[in-house]
Short mmCIF file of C-alpha atoms and ligand atoms in Angstrom, two decimals:
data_model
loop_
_atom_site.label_atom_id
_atom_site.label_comp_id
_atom_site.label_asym_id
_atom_site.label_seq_id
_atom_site.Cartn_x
_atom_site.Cartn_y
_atom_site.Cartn_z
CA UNK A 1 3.92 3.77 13.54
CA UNK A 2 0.27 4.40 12.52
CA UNK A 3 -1.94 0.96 13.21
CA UNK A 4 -4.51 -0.92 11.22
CA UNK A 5 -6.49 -3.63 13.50
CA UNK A 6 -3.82 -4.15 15.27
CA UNK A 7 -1.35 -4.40 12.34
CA UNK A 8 1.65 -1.79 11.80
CA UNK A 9 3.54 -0.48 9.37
CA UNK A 10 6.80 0.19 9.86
CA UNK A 11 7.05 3.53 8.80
CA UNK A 12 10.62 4.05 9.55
CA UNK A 13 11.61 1.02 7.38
CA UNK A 14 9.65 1.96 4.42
CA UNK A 15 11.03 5.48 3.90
CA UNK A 16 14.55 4.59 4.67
CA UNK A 17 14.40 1.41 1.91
CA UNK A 18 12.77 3.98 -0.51
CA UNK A 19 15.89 6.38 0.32
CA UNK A 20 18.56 3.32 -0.47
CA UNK A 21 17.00 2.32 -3.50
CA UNK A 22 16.82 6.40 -4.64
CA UNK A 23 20.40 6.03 -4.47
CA UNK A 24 20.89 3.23 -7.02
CA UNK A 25 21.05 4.10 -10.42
CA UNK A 26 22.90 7.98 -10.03
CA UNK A 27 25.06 9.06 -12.70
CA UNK A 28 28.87 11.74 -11.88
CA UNK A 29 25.61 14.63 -11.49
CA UNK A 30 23.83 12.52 -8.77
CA UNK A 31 20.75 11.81 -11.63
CA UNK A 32 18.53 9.07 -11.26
CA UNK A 33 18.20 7.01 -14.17
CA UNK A 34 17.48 3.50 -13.53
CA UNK A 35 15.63 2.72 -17.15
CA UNK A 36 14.61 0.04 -17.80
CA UNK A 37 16.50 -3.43 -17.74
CA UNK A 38 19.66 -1.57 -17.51
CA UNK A 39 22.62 -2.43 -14.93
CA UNK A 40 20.84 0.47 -12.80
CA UNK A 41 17.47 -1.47 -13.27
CA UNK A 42 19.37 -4.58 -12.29
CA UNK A 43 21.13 -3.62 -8.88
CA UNK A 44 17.46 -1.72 -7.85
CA UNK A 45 16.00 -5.14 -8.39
CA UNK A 46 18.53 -6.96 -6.36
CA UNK A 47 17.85 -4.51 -3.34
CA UNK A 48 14.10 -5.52 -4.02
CA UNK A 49 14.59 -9.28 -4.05
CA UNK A 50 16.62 -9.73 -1.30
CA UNK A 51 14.04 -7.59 1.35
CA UNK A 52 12.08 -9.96 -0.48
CA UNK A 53 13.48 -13.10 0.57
CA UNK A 54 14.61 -11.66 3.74
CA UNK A 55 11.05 -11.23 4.63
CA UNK A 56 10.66 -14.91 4.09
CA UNK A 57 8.88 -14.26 0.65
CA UNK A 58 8.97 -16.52 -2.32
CA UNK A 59 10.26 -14.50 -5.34
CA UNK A 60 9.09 -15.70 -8.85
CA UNK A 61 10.79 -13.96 -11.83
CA UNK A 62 7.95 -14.45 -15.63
CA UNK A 63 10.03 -14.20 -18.83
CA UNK A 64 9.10 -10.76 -19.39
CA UNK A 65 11.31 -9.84 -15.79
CA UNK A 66 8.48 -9.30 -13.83
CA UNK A 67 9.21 -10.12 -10.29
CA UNK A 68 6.92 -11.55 -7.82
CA UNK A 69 7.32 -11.68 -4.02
CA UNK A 70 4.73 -14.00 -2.76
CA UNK A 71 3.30 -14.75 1.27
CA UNK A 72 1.74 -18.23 0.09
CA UNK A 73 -0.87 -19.57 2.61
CA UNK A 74 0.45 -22.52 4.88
CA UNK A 75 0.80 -25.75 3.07
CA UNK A 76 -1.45 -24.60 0.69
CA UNK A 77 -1.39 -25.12 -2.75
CA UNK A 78 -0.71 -21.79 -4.98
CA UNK A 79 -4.17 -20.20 -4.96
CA UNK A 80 -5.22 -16.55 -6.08
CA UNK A 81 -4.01 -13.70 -4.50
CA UNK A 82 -4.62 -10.50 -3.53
CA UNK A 83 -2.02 -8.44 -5.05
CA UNK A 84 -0.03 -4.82 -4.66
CA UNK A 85 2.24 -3.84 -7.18
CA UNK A 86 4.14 -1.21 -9.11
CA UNK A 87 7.50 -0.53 -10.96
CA UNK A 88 11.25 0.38 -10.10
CA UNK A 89 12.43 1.38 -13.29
CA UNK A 90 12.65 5.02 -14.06
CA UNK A 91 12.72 7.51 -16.42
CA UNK A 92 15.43 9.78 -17.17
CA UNK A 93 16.33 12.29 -14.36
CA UNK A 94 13.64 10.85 -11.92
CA UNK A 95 12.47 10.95 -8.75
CA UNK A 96 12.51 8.40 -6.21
CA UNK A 97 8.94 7.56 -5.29
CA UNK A 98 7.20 7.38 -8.72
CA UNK A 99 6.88 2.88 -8.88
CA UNK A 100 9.31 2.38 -6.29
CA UNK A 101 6.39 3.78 -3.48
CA UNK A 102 3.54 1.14 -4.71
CA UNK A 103 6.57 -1.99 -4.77
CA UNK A 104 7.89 -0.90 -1.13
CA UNK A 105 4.74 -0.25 0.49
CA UNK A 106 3.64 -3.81 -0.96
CA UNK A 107 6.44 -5.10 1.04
CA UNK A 108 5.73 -3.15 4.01
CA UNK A 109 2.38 -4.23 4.03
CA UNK A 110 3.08 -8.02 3.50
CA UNK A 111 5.61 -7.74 6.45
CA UNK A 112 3.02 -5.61 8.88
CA UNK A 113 0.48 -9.06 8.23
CA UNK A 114 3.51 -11.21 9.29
CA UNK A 115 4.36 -9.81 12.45
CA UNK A 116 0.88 -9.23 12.98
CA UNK A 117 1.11 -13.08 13.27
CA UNK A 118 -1.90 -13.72 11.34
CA UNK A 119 -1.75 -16.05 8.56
CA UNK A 120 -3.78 -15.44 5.65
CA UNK A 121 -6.15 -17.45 4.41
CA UNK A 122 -5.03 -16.21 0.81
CA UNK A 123 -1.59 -15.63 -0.62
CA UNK A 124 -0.81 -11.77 -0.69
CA UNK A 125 1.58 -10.55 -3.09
CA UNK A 126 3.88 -7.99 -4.68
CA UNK A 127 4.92 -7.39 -8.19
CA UNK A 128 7.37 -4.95 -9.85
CA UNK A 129 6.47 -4.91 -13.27
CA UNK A 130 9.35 -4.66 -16.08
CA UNK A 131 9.34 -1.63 -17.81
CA UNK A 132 6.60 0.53 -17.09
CA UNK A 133 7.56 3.99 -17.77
CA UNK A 134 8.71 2.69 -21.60
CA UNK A 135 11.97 5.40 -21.46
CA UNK A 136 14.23 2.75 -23.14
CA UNK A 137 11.20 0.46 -24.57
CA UNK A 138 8.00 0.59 -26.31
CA UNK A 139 5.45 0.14 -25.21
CA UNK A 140 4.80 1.18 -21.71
CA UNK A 141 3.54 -0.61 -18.95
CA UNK A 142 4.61 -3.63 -20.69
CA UNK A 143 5.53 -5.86 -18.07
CA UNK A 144 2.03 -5.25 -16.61
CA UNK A 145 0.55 -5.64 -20.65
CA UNK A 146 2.60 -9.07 -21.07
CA UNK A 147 1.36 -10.50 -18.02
CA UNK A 148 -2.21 -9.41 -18.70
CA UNK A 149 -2.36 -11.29 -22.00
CA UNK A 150 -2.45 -8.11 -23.97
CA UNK A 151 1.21 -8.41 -25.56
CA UNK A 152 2.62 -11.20 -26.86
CA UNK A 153 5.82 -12.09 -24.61
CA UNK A 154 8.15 -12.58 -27.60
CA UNK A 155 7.17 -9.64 -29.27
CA UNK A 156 7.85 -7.75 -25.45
CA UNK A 157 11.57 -9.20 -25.90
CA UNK A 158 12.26 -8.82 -29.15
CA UNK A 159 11.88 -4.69 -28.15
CA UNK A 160 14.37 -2.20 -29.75
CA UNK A 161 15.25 0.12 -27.10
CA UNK A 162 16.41 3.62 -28.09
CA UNK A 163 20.20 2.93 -27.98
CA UNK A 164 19.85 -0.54 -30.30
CA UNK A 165 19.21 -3.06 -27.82
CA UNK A 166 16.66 -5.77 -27.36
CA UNK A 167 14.85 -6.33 -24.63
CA UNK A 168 15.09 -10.01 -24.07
CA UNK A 169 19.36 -10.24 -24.46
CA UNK A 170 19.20 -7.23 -21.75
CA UNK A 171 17.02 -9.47 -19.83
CA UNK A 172 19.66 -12.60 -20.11
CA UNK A 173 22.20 -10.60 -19.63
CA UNK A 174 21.06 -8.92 -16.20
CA UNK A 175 19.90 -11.94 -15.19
CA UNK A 176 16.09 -11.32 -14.98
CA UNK A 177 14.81 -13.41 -17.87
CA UNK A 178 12.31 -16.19 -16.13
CA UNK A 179 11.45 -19.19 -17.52
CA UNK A 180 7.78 -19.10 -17.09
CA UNK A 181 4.82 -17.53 -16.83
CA UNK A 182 4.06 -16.82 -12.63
CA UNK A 183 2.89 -20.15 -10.91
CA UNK A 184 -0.14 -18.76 -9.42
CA UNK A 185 -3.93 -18.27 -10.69
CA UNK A 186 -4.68 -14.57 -11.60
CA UNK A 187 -5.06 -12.52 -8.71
CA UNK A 188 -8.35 -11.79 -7.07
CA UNK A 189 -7.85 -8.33 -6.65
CA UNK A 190 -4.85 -6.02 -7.54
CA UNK A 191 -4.45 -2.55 -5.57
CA UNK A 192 -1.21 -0.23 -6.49
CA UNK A 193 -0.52 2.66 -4.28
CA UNK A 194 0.82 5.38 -6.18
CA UNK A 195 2.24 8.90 -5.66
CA UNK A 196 -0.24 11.28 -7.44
CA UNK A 197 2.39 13.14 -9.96
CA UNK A 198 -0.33 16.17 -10.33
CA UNK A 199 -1.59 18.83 -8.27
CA UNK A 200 -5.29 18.08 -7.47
CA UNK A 201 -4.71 16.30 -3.46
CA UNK A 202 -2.36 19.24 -2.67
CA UNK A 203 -4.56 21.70 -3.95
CA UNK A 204 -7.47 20.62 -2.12
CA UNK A 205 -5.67 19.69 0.48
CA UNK A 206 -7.00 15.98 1.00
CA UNK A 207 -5.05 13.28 2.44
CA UNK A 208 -5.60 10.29 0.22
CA UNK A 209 -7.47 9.88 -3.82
CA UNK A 210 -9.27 6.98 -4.14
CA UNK A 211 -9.00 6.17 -8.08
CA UNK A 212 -11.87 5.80 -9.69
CA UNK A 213 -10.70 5.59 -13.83
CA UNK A 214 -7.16 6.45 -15.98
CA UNK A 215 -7.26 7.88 -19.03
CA UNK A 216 -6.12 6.21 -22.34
CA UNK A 217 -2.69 7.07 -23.56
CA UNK A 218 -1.53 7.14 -27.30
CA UNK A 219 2.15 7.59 -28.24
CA UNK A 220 3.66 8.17 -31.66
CA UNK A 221 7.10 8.84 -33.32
CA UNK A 222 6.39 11.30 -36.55
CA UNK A 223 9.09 11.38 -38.64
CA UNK A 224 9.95 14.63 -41.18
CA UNK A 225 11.82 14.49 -44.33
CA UNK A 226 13.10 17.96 -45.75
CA UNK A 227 16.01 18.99 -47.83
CA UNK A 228 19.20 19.37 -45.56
CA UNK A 229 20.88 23.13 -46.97
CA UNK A 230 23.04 25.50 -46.61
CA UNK A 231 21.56 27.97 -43.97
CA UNK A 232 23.34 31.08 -45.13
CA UNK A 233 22.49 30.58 -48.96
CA UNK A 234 19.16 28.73 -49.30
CA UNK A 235 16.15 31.61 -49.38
CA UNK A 236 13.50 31.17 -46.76
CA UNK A 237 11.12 30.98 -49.53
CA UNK A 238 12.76 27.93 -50.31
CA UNK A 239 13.75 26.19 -47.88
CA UNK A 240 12.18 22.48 -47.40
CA UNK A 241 12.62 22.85 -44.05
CA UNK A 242 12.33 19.81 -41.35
CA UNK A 243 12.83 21.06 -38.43
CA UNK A 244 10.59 24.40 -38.90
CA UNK A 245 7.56 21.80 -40.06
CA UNK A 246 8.40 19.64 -36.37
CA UNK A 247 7.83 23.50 -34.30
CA UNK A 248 4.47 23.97 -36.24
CA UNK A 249 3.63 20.60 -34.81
CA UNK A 250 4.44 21.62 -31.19
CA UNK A 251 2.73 25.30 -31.74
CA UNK A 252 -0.32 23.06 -33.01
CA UNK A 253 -0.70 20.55 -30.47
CA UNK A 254 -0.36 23.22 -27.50
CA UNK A 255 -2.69 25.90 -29.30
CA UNK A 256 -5.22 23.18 -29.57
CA UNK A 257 -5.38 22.09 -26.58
CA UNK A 258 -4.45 25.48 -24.37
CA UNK A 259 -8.26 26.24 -22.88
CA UNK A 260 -9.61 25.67 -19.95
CA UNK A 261 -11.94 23.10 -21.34
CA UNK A 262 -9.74 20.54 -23.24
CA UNK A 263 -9.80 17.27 -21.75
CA UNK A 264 -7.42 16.32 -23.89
CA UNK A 265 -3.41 16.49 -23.20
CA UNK A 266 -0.56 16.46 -25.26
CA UNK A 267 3.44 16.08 -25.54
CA UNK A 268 5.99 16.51 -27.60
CA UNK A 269 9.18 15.10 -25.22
CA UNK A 270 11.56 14.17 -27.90
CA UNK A 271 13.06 15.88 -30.68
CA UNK A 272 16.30 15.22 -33.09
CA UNK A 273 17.10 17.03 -35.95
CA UNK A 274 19.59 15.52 -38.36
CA UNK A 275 22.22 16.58 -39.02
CA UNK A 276 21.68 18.74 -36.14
CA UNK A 277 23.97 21.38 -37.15
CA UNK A 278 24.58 25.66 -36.29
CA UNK A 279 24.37 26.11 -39.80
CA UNK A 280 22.38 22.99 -42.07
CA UNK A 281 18.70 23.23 -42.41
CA UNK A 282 17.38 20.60 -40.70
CA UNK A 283 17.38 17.63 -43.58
CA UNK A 284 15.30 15.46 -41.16
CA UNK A 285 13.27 15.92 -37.47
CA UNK A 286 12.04 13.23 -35.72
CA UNK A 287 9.90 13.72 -33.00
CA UNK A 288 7.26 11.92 -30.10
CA UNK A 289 3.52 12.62 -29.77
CA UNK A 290 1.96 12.02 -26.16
CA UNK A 291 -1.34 11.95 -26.41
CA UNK A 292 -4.10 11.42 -22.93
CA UNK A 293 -7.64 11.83 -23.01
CA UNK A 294 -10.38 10.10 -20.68
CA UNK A 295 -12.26 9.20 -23.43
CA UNK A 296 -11.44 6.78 -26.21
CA UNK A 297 -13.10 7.97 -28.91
CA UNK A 298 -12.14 11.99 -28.42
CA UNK A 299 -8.79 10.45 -27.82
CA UNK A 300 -9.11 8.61 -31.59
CA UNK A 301 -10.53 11.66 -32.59
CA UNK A 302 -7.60 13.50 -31.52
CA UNK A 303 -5.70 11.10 -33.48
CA UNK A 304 -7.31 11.70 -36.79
CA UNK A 305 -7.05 15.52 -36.42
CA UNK A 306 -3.30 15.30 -36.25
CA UNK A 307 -2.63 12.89 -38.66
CA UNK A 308 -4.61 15.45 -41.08
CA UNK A 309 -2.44 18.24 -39.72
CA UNK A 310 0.58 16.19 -40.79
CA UNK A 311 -0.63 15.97 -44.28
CA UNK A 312 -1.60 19.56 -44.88
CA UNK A 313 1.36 20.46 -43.18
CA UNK A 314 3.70 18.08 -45.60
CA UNK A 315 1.96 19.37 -48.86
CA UNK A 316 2.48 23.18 -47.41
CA UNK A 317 6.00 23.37 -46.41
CA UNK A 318 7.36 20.90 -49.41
CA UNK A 319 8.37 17.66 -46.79
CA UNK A 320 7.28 14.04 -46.01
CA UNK A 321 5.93 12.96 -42.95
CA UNK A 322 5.59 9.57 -41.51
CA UNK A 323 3.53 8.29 -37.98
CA UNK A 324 4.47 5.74 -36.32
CA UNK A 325 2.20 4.13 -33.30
CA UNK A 326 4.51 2.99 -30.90
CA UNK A 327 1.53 2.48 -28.00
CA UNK A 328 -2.03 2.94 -27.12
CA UNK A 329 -3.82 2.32 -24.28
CA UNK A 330 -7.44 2.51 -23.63
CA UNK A 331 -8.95 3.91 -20.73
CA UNK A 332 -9.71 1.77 -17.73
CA UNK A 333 -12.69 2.45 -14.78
CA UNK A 334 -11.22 0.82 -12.13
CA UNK A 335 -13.45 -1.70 -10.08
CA UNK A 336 -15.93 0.05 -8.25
CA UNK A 337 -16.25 -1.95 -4.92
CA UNK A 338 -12.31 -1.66 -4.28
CA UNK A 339 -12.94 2.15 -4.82
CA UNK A 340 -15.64 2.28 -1.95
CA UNK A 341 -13.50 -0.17 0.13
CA UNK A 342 -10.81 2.38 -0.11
CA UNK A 343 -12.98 5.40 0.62
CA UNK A 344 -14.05 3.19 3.96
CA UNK A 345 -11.01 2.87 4.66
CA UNK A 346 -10.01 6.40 4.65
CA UNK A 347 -13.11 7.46 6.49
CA UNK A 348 -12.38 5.06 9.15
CA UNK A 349 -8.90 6.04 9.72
CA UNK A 350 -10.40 9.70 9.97
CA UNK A 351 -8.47 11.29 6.86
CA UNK A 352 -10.21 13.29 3.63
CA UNK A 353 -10.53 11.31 0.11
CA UNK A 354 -11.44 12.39 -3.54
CA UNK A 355 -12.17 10.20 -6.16
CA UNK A 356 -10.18 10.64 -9.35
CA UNK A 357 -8.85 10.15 -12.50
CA UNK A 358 -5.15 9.31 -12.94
CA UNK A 359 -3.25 11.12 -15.48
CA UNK A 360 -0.63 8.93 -15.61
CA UNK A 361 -0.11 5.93 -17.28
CA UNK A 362 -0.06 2.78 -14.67
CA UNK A 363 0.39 -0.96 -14.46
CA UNK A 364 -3.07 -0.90 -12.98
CA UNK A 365 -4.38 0.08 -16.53
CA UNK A 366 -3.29 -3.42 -17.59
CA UNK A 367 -4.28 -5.21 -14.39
CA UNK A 368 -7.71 -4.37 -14.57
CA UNK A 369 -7.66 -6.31 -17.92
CA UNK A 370 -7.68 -9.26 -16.01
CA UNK A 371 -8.91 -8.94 -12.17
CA UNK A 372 -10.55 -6.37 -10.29
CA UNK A 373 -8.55 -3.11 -9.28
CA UNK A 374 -8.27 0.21 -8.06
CA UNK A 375 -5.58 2.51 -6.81
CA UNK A 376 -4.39 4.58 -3.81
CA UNK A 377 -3.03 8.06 -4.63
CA UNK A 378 -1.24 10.15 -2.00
CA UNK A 379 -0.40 14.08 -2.62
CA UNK A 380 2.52 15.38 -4.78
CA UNK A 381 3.96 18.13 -3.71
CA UNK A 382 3.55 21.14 -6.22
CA UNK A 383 2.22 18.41 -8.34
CA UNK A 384 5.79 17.51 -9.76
CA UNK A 385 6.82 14.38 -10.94
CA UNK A 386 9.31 12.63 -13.49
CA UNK A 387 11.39 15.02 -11.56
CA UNK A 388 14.19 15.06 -9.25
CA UNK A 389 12.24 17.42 -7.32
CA UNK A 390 9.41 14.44 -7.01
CA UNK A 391 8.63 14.95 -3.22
CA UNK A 392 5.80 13.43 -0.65
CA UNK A 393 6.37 13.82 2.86
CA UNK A 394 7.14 10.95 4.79
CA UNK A 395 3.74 11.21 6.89
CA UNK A 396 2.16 11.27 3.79
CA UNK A 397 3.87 8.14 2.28
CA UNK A 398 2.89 6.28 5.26
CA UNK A 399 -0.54 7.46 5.23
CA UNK A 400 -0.81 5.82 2.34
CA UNK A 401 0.83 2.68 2.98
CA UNK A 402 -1.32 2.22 5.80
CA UNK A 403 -4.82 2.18 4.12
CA UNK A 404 -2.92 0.14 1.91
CA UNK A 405 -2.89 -2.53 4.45
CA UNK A 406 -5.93 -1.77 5.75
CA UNK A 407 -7.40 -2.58 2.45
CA UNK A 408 -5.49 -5.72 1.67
CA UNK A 409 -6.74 -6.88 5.03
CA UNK A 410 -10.42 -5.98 3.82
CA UNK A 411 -9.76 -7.49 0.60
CA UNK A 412 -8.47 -10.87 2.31
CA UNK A 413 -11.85 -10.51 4.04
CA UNK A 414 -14.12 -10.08 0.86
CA UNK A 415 -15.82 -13.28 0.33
C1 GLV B 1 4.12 6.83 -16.92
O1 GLV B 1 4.70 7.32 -15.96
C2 GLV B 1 3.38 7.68 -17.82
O2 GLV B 1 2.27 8.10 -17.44
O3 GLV B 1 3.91 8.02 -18.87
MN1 MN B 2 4.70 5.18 -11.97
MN1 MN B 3 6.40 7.43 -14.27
#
């Protein structure tokens, strides 16, 4: 166990709790995929809530799912807390630390101030925000966005998901739909720990990122309209061809932004052709856009450029194309004094730290709508994630989880 003014984390508990609840959620391959609100999502939540309450923590369930495990002050009444959080849902084929790490090392850290035997002064909590990674749902983060005020909650459950359901009756149904919004004031300060998903910490080979800003995130469906046709009998020359016009999209997105100096990202991570057969042209491709950039208006920028790709494209190759926004998130500095109160934490345990920018999309984005926060990133190993091969050694993970708690504790502190 590595020690924090004289409180522990149990080290041993944390990585065997994030091995069980890597095991919920496998399919006949042994593939994690516990999307969103889904039976997986369910039983993964159930694990969650009953460490919860066996911890002795109140859990509080909002309408949007969102569950909260709460260490509420003696006798006091609810009062802002200082809050950890993250998400258990998954995407497709996932690893097992992306979410669950920042949600379990909450817990750990709520349960090292208990047997510490100190009582706080402030309520500490942890969250696990519904549908973050937005596999099965659009948005992302939206758990996170509903409970910042930045999505309406019955737009949030009246959510198509990508196999026809709505969000809300999957809610009901699994038995996470609250009744309210969370019975305590908006936190004072909100802190996720977070696995880093890229390559920068291994690289550099520093222990812990301290992180300073995310970058905004845009997502859009783009739908093509062609002729479906024979492919033995229709000439190339002409061909009104859907799914050739979706590859010039891919080719154009990953030309653009191939050199060393692009800040900008992008993704094409779905693709259906209709009717998606050996020999049809492609009558129809449907496809997603990922967009990231750090800045807001190169990111809008970016935006506009593609959308006047599209329409070149659609008047060159004889099809229709459609957008569709399906999110966008702006990018968030995270609040400076947690970022130095993490660096001083590091520096006092005696480990490296970085600032930097998180590539990834995080409930933290949405938190720092409404109350100052930062995050803790640990390394990735070969910078992998949303990957089975996801992997941070366990020193590593409890590293982490220990300036985690050392920074609560400073946080419960802060005047
Ligand atoms: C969430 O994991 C995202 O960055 O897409
Ligand atoms: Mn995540
Ligand atoms: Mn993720």
């Amino acid at each position: 166990m590595l020690e924090t003014d004289g409180m522990r984390i149990d080290g041993a508990t944390l990585v065997s709790r994030l091995r069980e609840l890597g095991r919920v959620g496998r399919d006949e391959q042994s593939r994690l995929s516990r999307l969103a609100v889904s039976d997986a999502d369910k039983a993964g939540r159930d694990l969650f809530v009953q460490w919860a309450r066996a911890a002795g923590l109140d859990v509080e369930v909002d309408r949007v799912g969102n569950i909260f495990a709460i260490l509420h002050v003696a006798n006091g009444e609810p009062s802002a807390p200082v809050m950890m959080g993250s998400h258990i849902d998954t995407v497709t084929d996932a690893g097992i630390l992306d979410g669950c790490y920042g949600v379990l090392a909450g817990l750990s850290v709520i349960e090292a101030i208990q047997a510490s035997g100190v009582r706080p002064a402030v309520p500490v909590a942890v969250a696990a925000f519904t549908n973050e990674e937005g596999v099965r749902y659009a948005p992302d983060m939206m758990g996170s966005l509903v409970y910042a005020g930045r999505m309406d909650v019955d737009e949030a459950l009246a959510a198509r998901g990508t196999d026809g359901t709505v969000l809300g009756e999957e809610l009901t149904r699994i038995g996470y739909a609250g009744s309210g919004m969370a019975r305590f004031p908006t936190p004072r300060a909100y802190v996720e720990l977070h696995i880093e998903q890229g390559p920068i910490l291994e690289r550099e080979g520093i222990a812990i990122g301290a992180v300073e800003n995310l970058q905004g995130i845009s997502w859009q469906r783009v739908t093509v309209e062609g002729v479906a046709n024979h492919a033995g009998t229709t000439p190339m020359s002409m061909r009104r061809d859907a799914g050739q016009a979706a590859a010039r999209v891919v080719t154009f997105l990953s030309d653009r932004f191939k050199h060393a100096d692009a800040s900008t990202v992008a993704t094409v991570g779905c693709m259906e052709f209709h009717p998606n057969a050996i020999n049809v042209v492609p009558g129809r491709a449907t496809f997603t856009v990922d967009l990231r950039d750090p800045d807001a208006a190169r990111l809008t920028e970016e935006e506009r450029v593609l959308r006047g790709y599209l329409d070149q494209l659609a008047a060159k190759e004889g099809v229709a194309i459609t957008l569709e926004r399906l999110a966008r998130s702006e990018p968030v500095s995270f609040d400076p004094h947690i970022v130095q109160i993490i660096e001083a934490s590091v520096h006092a345990s005696g480990y490296s730290v970085r600032r930097m920018t998180s590539g990834a999309g995080h409930d933290a984005q949405m938190m720092a709508l409404v109350c100052p926060t930062a995050m803790i990133f640990v390394p990735s190993r070969g910078g992998i994630s949303h990957n089975p091969n996801e992997h941070t050694d366990d020193a590593d993970l409890i590293k982490g989880a220990t300036i985690l708690l050392d920074v609560v504790t400073r946080l419960l502190d802060d005047p």
